[in-house]
CSV table of C-alpha atoms and ligand atoms in Angstrom, one decimal:
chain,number,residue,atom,x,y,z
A,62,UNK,CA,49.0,-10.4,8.6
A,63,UNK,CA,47.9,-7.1,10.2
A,64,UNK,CA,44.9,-7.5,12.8
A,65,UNK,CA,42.2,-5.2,12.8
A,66,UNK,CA,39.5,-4.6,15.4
A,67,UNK,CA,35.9,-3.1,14.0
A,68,UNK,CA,33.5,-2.3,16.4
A,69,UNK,CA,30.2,-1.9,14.7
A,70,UNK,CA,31.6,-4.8,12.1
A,71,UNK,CA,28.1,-7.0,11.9
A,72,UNK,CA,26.5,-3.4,10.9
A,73,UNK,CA,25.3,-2.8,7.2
A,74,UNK,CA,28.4,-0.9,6.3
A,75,UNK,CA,30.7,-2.6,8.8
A,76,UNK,CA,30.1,-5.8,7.5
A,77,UNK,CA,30.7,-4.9,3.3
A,78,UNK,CA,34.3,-3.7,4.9
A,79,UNK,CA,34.7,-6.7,7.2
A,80,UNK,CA,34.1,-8.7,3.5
A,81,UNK,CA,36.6,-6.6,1.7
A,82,UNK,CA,39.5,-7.0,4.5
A,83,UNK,CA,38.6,-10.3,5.1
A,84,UNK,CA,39.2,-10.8,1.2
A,85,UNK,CA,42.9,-9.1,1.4
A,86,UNK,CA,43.6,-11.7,4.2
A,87,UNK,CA,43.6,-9.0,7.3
A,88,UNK,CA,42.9,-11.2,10.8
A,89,UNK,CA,39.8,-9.5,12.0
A,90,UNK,CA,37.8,-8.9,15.2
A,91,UNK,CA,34.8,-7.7,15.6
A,92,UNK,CA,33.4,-6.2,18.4
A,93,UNK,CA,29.7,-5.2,18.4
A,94,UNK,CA,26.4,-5.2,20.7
A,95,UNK,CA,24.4,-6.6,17.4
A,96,UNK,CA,21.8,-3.9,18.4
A,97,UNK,CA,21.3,-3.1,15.0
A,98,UNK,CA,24.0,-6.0,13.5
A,99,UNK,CA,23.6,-9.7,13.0
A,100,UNK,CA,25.9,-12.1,13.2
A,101,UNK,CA,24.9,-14.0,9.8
A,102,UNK,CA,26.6,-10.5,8.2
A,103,UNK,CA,30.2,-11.5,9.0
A,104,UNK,CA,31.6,-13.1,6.2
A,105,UNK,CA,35.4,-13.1,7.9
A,106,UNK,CA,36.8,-12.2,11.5
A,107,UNK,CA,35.4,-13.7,14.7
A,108,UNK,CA,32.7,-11.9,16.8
A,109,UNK,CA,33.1,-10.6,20.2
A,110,UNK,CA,29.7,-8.8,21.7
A,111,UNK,CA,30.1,-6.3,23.7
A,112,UNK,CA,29.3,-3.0,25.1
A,113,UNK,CA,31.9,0.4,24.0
A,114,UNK,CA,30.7,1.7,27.0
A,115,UNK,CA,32.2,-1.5,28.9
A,116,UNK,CA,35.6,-0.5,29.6
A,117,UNK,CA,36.5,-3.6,31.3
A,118,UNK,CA,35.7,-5.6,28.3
A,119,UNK,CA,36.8,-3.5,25.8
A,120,UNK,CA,40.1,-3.7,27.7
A,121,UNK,CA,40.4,-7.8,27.3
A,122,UNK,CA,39.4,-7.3,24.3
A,123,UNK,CA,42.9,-4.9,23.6
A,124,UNK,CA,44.5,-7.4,25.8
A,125,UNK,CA,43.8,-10.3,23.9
A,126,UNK,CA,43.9,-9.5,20.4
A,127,UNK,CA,46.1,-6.9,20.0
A,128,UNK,CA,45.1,-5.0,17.3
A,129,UNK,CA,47.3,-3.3,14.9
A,130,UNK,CA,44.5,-0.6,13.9
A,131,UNK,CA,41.0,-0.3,14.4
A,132,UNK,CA,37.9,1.1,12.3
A,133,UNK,CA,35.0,2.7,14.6
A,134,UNK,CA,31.5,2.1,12.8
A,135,UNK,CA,29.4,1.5,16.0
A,136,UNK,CA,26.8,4.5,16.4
A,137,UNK,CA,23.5,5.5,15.9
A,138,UNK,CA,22.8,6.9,13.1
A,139,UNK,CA,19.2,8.2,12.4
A,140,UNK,CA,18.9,11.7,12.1
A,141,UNK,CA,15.2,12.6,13.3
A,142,UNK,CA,16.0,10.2,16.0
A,143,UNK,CA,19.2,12.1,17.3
A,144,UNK,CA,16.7,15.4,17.3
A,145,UNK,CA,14.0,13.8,19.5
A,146,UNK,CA,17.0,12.3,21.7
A,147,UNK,CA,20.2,14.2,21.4
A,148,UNK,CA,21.4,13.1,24.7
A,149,UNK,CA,21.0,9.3,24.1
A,150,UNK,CA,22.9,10.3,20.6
A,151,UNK,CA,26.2,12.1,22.8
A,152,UNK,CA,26.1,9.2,24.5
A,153,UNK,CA,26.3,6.4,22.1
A,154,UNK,CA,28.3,8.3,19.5
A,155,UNK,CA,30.4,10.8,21.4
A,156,UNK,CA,31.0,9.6,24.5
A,157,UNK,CA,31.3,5.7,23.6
A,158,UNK,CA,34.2,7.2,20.7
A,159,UNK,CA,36.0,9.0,23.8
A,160,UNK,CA,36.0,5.7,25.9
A,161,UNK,CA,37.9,3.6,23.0
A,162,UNK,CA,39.8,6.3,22.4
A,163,UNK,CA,41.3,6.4,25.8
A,164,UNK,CA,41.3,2.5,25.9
A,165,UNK,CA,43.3,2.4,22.9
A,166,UNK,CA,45.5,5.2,24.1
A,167,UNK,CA,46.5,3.3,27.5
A,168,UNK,CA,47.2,-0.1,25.1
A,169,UNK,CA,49.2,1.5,22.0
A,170,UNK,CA,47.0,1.5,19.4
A,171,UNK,CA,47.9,4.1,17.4
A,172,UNK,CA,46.0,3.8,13.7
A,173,UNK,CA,42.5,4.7,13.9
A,174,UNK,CA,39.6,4.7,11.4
A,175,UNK,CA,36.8,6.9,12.1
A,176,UNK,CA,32.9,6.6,10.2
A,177,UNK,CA,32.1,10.5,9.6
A,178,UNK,CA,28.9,11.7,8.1
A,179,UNK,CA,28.4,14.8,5.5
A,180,UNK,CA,26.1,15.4,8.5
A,181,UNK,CA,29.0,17.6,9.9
A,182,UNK,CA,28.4,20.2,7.1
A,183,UNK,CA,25.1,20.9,8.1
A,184,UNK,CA,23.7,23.2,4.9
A,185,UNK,CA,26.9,23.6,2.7
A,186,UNK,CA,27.5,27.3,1.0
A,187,UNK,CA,29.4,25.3,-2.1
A,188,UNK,CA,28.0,22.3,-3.4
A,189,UNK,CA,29.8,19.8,-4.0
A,190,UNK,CA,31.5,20.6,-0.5
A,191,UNK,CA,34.8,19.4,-0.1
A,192,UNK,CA,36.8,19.2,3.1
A,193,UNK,CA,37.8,22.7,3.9
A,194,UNK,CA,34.4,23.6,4.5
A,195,UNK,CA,32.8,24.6,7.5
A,196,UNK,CA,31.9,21.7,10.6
A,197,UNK,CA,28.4,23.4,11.2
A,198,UNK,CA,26.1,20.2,11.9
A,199,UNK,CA,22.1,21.2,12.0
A,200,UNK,CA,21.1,18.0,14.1
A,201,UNK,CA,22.5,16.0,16.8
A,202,UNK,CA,23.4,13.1,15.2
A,203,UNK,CA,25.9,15.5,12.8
A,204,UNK,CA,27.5,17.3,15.9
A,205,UNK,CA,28.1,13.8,18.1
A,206,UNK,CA,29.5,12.8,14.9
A,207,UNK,CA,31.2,16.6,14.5
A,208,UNK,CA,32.5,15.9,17.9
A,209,UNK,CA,34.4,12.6,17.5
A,210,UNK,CA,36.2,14.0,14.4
A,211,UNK,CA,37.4,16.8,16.8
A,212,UNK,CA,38.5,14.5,19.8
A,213,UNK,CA,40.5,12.7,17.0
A,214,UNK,CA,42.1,16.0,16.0
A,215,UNK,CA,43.3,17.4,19.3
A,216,UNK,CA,44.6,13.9,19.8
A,217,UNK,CA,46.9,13.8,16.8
A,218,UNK,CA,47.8,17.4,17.7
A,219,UNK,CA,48.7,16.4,21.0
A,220,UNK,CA,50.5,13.0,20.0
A,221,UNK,CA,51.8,12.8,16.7
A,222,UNK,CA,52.3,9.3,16.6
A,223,UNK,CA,48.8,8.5,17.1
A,224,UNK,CA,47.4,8.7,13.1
A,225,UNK,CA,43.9,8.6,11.9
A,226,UNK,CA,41.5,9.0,9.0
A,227,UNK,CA,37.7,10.0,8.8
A,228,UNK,CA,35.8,9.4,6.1
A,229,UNK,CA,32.8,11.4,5.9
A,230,UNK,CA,29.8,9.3,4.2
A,231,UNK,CA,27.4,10.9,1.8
A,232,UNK,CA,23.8,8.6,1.4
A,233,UNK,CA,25.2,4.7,1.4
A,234,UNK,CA,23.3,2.3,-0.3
A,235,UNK,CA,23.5,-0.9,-2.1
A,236,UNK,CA,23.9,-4.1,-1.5
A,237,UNK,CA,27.1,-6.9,-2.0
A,238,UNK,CA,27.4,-7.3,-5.7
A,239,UNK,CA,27.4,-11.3,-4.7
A,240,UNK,CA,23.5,-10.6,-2.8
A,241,UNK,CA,25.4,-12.3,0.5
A,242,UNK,CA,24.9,-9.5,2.9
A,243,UNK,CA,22.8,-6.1,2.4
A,244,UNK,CA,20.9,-3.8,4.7
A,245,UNK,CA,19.0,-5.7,7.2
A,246,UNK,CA,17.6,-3.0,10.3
A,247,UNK,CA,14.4,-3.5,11.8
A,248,UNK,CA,13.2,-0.2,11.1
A,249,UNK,CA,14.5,1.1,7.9
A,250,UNK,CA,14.6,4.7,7.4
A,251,UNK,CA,16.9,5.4,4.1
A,252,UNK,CA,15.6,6.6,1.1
A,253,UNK,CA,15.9,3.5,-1.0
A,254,UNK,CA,15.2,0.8,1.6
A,255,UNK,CA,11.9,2.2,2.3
A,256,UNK,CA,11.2,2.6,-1.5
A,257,UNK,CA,12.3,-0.9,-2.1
A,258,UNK,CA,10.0,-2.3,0.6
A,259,UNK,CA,7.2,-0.2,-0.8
A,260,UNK,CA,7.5,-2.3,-3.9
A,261,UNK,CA,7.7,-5.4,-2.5
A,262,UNK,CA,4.4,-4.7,-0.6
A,263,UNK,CA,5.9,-4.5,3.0
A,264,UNK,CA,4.8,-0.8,3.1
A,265,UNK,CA,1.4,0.7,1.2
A,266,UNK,CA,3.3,3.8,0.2
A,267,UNK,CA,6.5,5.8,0.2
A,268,UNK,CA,6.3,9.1,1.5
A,269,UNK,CA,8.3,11.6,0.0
A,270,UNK,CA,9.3,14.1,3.3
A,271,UNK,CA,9.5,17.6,1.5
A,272,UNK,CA,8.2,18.6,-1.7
A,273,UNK,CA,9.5,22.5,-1.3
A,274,UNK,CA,13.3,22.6,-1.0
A,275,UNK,CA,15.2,25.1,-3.0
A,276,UNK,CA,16.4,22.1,-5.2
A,277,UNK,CA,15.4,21.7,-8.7
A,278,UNK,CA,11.9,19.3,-8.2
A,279,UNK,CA,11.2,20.7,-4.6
A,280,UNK,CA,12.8,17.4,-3.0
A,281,UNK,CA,15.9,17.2,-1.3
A,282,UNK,CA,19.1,15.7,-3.2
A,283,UNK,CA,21.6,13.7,-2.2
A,284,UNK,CA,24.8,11.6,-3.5
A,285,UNK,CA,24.0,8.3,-3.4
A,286,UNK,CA,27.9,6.2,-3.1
A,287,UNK,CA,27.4,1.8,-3.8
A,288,UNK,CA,28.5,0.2,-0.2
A,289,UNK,CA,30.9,-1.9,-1.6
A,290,UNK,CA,32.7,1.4,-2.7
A,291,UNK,CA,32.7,2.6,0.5
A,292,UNK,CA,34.4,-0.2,1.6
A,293,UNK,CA,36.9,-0.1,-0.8
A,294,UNK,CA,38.0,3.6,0.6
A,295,UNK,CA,38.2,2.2,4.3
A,296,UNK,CA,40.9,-0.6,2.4
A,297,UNK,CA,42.9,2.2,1.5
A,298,UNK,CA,42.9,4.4,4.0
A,299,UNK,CA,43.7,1.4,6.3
A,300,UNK,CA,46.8,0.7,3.8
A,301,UNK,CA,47.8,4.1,3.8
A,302,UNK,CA,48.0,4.4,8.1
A,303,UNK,CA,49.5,1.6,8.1
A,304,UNK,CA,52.1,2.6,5.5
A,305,UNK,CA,53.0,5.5,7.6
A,306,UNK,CA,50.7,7.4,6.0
A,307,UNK,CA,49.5,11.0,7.7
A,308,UNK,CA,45.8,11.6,9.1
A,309,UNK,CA,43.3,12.9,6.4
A,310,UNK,CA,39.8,13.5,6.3
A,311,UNK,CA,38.3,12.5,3.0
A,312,UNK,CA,34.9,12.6,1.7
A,313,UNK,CA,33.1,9.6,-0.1
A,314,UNK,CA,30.8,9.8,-2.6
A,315,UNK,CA,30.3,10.3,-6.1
A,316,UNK,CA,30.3,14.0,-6.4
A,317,UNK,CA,26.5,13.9,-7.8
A,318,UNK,CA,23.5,14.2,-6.4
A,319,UNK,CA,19.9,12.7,-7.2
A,320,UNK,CA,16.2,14.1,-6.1
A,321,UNK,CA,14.0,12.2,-3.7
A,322,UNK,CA,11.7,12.0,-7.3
A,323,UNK,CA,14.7,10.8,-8.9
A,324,UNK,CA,15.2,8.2,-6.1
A,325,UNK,CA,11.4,6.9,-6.8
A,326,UNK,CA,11.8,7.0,-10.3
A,327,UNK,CA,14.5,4.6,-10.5
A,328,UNK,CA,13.1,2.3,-7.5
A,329,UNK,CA,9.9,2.2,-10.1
A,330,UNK,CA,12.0,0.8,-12.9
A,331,UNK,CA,14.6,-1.5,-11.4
A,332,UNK,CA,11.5,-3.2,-9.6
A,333,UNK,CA,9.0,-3.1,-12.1
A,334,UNK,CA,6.5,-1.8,-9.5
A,335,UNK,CA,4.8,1.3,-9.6
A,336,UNK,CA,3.9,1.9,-6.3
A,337,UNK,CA,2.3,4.2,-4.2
A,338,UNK,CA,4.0,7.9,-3.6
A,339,UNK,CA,2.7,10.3,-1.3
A,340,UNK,CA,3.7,13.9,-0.4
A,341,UNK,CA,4.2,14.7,3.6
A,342,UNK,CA,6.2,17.4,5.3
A,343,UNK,CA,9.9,17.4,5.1
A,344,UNK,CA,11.5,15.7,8.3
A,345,UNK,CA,13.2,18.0,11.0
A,346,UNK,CA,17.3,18.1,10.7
A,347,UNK,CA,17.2,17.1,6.5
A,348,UNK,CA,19.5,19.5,4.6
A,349,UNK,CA,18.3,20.1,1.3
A,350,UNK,CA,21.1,19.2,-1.1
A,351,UNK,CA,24.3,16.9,0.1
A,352,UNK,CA,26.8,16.6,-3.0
A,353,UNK,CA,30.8,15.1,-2.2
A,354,UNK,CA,33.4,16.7,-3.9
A,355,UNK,CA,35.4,13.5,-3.8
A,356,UNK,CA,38.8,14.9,-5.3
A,357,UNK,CA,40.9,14.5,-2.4
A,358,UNK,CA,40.4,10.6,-1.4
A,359,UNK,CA,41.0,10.2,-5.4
A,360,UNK,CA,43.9,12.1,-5.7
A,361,UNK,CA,45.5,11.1,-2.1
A,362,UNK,CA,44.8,7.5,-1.8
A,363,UNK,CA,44.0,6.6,-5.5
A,364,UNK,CA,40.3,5.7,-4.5
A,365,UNK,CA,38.3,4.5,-7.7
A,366,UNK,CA,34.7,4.0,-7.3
A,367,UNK,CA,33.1,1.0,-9.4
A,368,UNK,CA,29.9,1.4,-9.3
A,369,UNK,CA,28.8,5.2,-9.7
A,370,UNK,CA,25.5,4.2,-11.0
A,371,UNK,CA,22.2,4.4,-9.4
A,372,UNK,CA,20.6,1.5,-11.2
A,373,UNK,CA,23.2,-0.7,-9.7
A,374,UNK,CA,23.2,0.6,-6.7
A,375,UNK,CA,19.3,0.3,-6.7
A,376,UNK,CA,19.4,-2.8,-8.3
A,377,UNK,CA,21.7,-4.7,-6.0
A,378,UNK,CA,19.3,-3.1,-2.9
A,379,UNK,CA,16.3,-4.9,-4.6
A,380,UNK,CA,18.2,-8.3,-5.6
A,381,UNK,CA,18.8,-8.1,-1.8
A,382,UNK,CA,15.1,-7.2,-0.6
A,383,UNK,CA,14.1,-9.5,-2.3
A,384,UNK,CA,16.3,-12.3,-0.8
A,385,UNK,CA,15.7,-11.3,2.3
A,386,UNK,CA,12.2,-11.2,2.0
A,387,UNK,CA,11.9,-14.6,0.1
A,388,UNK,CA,10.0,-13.4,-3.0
B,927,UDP,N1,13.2,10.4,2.4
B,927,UDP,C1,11.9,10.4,1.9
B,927,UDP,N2,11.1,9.4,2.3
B,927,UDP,C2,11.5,8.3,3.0
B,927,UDP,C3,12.9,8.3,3.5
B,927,UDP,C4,13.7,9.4,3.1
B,927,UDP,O1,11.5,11.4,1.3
B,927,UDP,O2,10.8,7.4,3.3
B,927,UDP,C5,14.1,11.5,2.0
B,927,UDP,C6,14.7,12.3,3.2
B,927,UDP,O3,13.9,13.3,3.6
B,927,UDP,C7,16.0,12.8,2.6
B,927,UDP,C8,16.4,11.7,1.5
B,927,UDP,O4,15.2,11.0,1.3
B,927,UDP,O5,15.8,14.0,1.9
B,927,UDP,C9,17.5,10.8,2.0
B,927,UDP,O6,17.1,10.3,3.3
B,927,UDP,P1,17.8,9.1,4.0
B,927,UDP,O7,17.1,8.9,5.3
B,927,UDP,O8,17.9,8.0,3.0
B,927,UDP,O9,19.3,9.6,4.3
B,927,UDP,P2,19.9,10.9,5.0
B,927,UDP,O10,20.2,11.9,3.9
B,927,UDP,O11,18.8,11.4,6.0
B,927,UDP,O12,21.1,10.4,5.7
């Protein structure tokens, strides 16, 4: 069977991918610092822990295990935090991405899965935006990201063998349909974490950051896509490189958007809770509206999402918070 190296694997969505490989029988290493992982979230592969900045290491690592592709999730990925410390965010994202590359370069790995972000539209002109549009990140955390996407290009341009595909991420959320592994970071920042957390009374209120966007309600809209459907795109784009298949770029997500208000609303009735909503200033580096036009994954690599629904995809969040917090 084919052996895959993820760095970033014991992440939130590293670890619903290393489930669904693990499930199709790929061999699986995982290579990650568990700064924001945890070990508990592998359900397959074996766990190295290590440093992407640690060249020496990451070169046993090749040594050893031989990979026959690898998927990059390791990065930091908070937005307001990338604007208060852009450097630290070049370094984790971009320059970390530029040493594997050129570790993987000098051992032959040639298939290459990158996590993108809809961050590297910045403020679309069309919503939904599809692929073609503009790279025009408003916040660090969107160009580091912006930035890896173009080391991967002018690599493939220079060597044609070398293949990869980035997926660019809309607002991931959800939780494993089976309520074994789910979002688990210290400090939480998403949308429906912190709603969910307000409702189980681990927060007095949820504050709702920008009440006058040009969107409909005032609140900023985004498309929510389930993590196990995310993961199911990562399958496929892994089966197409190692087909032969040509680097893509493919968005993921559902190709609809919900409010922050719609957010709440639906956190309110999965949980049963009506908790306590208040109205602050919108956060630096937040787009207004983020909406996937989807078409291409679907069309190129037959990607089907299961579970475009926000009540599942809230619900399975909560079934998880509430595991997790043992109520
Ligand atoms: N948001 C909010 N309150 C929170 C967390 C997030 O109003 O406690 C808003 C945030 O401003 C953004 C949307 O919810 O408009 C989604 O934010 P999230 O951090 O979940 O994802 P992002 O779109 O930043 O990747």
């Amino acid at each position: 069977m084919k052996k895959i190296l993820i760095t970033g694997g014991a992440g939130y969505i590293g670890s619903h991918v290393v489930k669904a490989l693990g499930e199709e029988g790929y061999e699986l290493l995982i290579y990650d610092n568990l700064s924001t992982g945890n070990e508990w979230a592998l359900l397959s592969g074996r766990l190295v822990q290590g440093e992407l900045a640690d060249r020496a290491a990451l070169d046993r690592v090749l040594t050893e295990f031989k990979p026959d592709a690898v998927i990059h999730f390791a990065a930091s990925i908070v937005v307001s935090e990338s604007m208060a410390k852009p450097l630290a965010y070049y370094r984790n994202n971009t320059a970390t991405a530029l040493n594997l590359l050129e570790a993987l370069q000098d051992h032959g790995v040639e298939r290459f899965i990158f996590s993108s972000t809809a961050a590297v539209y910045g403020i679309p002109e069309v919503i939904p935006v599809n692929e073609h549009a503009p790279l025009a990140p408003i916040n660090p955390y969107g160009t580091s990201k912006m930035m890896t996407e173009l080391l991967l290009r002018d690599l493939a341009a220079a060597n044609p063998s070398f293949r990869y595909v980035a997926l660019r991420y809309f607002n991931v959320a959800g939780a494993d349909g089976g309520n074994r592994i789910g979002q688990a970071y210290k400090n939480p920042t998403h949308l429906i974490t912190r709603a969910l957390k307000t409702a189980s009374g681990i927060y007095p209120e949820l504050q709702i950051f920008g009440t006058d966007y040009a969107t409909p309600d005032g609140t900023c809209v985004r498309d929510y896509i389930h993590v196990d459907d995310l993961a199911s795109a990562h399958l496929l784009a892994l089966e197409s490189l190692l087909a032969g298949g040509d680097s893509a770029v493919f968005n993921c997500g559902y190709g609809r958007g919900y409010s922050v208000r719609e957010v709440v609303d639906m956190a309110r009735k999965v949980t049963g809770v009506h908790f306590t909503v208040t109205e602050a200033p919108g956060r630096d580096g937040d787009p207004p509206a983020l909406i996937a036009d989807s078409s291409l994954i679907q069309r190129t690599l037959g990607w089907k999402p299961r579970h475009d629904d926000l009540e599942y995809i809230v619900g399975t969040a909560w079934a998880w918070e509430k595991k997790i917090t043992g109520k």
